[in-house]
PDB file of C-alpha atoms in Angstrom:
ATOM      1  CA  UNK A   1      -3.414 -11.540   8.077  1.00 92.00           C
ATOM      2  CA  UNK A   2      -3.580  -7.659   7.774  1.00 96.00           C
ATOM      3  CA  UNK A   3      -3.066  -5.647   4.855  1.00 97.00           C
ATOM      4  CA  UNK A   4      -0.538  -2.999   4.796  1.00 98.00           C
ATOM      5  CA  UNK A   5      -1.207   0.313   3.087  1.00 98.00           C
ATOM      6  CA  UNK A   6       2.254   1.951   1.854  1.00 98.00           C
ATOM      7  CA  UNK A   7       1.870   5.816   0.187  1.00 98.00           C
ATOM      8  CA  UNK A   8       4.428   7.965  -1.156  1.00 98.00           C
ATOM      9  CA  UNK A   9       5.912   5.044  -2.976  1.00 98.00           C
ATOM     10  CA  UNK A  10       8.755   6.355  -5.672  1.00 97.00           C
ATOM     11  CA  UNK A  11       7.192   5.640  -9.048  1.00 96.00           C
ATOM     12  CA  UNK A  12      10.010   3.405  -9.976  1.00 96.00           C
ATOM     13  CA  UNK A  13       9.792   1.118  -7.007  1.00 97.00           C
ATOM     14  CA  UNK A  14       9.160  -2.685  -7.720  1.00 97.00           C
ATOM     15  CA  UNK A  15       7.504  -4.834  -6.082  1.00 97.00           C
ATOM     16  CA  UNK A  16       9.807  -7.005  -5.333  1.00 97.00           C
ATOM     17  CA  UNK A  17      11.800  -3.669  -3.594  1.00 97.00           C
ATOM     18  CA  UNK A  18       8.518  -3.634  -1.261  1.00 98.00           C
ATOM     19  CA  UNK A  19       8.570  -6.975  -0.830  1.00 98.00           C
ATOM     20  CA  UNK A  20      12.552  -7.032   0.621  1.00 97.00           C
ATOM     21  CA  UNK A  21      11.760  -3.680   2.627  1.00 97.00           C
ATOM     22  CA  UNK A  22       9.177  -5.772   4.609  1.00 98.00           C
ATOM     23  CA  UNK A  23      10.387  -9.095   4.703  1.00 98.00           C
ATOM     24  CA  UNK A  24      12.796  -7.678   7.294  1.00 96.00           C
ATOM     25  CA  UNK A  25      10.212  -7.811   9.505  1.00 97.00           C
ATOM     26  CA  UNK A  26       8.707 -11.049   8.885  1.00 97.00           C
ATOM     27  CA  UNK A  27       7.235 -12.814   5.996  1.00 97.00           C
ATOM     28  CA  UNK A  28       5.381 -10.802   3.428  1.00 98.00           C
ATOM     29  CA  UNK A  29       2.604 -12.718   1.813  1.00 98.00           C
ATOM     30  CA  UNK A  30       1.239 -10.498  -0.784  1.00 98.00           C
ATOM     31  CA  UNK A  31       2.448  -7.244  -2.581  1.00 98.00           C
ATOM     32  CA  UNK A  32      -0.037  -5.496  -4.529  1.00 98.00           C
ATOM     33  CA  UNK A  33       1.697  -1.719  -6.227  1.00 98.00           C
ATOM     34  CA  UNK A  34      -1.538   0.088  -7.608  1.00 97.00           C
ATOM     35  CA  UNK A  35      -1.488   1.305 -11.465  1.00 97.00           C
ATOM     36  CA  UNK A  36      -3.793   4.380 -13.521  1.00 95.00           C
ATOM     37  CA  UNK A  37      -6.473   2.077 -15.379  1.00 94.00           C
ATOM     38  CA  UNK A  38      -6.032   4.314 -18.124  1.00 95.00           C
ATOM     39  CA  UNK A  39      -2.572   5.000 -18.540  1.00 95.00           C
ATOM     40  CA  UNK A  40      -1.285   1.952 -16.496  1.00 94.00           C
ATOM     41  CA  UNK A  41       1.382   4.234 -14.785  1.00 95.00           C
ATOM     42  CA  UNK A  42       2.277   3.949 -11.215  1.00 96.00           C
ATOM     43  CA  UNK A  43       0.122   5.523  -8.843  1.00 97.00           C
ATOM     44  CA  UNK A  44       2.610   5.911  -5.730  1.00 97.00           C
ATOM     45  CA  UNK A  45       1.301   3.080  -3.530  1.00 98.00           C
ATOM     46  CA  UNK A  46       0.058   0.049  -2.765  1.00 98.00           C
ATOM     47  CA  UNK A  47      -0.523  -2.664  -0.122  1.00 98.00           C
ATOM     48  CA  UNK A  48       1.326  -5.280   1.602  1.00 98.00           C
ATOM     49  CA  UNK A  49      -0.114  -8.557   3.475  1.00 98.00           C
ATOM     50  CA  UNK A  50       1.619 -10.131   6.264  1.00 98.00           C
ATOM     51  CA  UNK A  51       1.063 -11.634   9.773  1.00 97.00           C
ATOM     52  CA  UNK A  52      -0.602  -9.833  12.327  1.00 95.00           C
ATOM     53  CA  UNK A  53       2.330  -9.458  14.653  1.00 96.00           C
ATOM     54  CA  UNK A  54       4.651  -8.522  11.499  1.00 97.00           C
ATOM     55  CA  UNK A  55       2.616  -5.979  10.097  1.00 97.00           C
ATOM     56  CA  UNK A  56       2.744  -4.382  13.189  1.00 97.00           C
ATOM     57  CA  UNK A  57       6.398  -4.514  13.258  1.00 97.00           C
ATOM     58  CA  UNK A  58       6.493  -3.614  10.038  1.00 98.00           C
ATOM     59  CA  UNK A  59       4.271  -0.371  10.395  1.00 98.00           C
ATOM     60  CA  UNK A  60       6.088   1.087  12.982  1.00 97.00           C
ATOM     61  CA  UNK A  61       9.562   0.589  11.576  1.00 98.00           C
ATOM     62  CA  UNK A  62       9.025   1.539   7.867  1.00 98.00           C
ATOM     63  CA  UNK A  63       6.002   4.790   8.482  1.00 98.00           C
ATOM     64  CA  UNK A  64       8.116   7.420   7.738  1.00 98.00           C
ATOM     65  CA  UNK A  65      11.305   6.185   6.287  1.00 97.00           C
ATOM     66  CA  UNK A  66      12.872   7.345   3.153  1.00 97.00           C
ATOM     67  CA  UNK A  67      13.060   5.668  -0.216  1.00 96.00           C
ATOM     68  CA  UNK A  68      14.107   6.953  -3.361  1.00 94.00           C
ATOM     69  CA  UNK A  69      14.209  10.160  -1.736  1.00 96.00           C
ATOM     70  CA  UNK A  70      10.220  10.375  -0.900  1.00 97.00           C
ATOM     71  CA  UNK A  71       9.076   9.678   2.708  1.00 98.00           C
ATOM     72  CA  UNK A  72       6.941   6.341   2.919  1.00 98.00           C
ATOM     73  CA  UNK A  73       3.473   6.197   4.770  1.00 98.00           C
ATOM     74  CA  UNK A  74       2.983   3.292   6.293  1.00 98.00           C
ATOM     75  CA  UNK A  75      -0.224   2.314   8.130  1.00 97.00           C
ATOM     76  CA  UNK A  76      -2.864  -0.446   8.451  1.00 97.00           C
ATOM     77  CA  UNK A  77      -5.453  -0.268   5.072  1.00 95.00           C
ATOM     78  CA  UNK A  78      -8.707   0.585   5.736  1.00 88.00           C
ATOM     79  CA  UNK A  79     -11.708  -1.160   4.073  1.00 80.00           C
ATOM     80  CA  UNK A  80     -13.311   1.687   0.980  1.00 74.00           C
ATOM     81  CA  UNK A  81     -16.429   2.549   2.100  1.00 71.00           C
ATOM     82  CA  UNK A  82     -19.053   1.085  -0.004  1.00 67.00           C
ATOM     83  CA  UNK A  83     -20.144   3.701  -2.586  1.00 63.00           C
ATOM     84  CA  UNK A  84     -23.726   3.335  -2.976  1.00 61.00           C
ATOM     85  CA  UNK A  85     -25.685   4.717  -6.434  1.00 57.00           C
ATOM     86  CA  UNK A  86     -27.642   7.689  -5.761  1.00 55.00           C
ATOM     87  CA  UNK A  87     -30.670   8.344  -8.461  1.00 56.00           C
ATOM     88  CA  UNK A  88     -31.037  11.961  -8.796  1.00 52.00           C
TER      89      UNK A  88
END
């Protein structure tokens, strides 16, 4: 399974809106929209699991499309680099 990284997400977008934008291109397994911690407000993206083949289906046909008047960004998420603790 990969997981989907989707930016430029309208704030008002659901996730079950994400979840029917991709399901058009196979079957979406998990939908994750990212919140503030401290305000709990949308963020503007999120990520999206699905099928290997799908996601790649997916990625190519939704990067770049309009929704709610912003243009999506649509690519395969990267692992965070580990942050390691510095003493200074």
């Amino acid at each position: 399974m990969k997981s989907i990284y989707v930016g430029n997400l309208p704030f008002s977008v659901t996730e079950d809106e994400v979840r029917d934008l991709f399901s058009a291109h196979g079957a979406v397994h998990t939908v994750k929209l990212i919140n503030d911690r401290e305000t709990g407000r949308p963020r503007g993206f999120g990520f999206v699991g699905m099928e290997d083949a799908a996601a790649e289906s997916a990625i190519h046909a939704i990067n770049g499309m309009e929704l709610g008047g912003r243009t999506l960004r649509v690519n395969e998420a990267r692992e965070r680099p580990s942050i390691r603790h510095r003493r200074f």
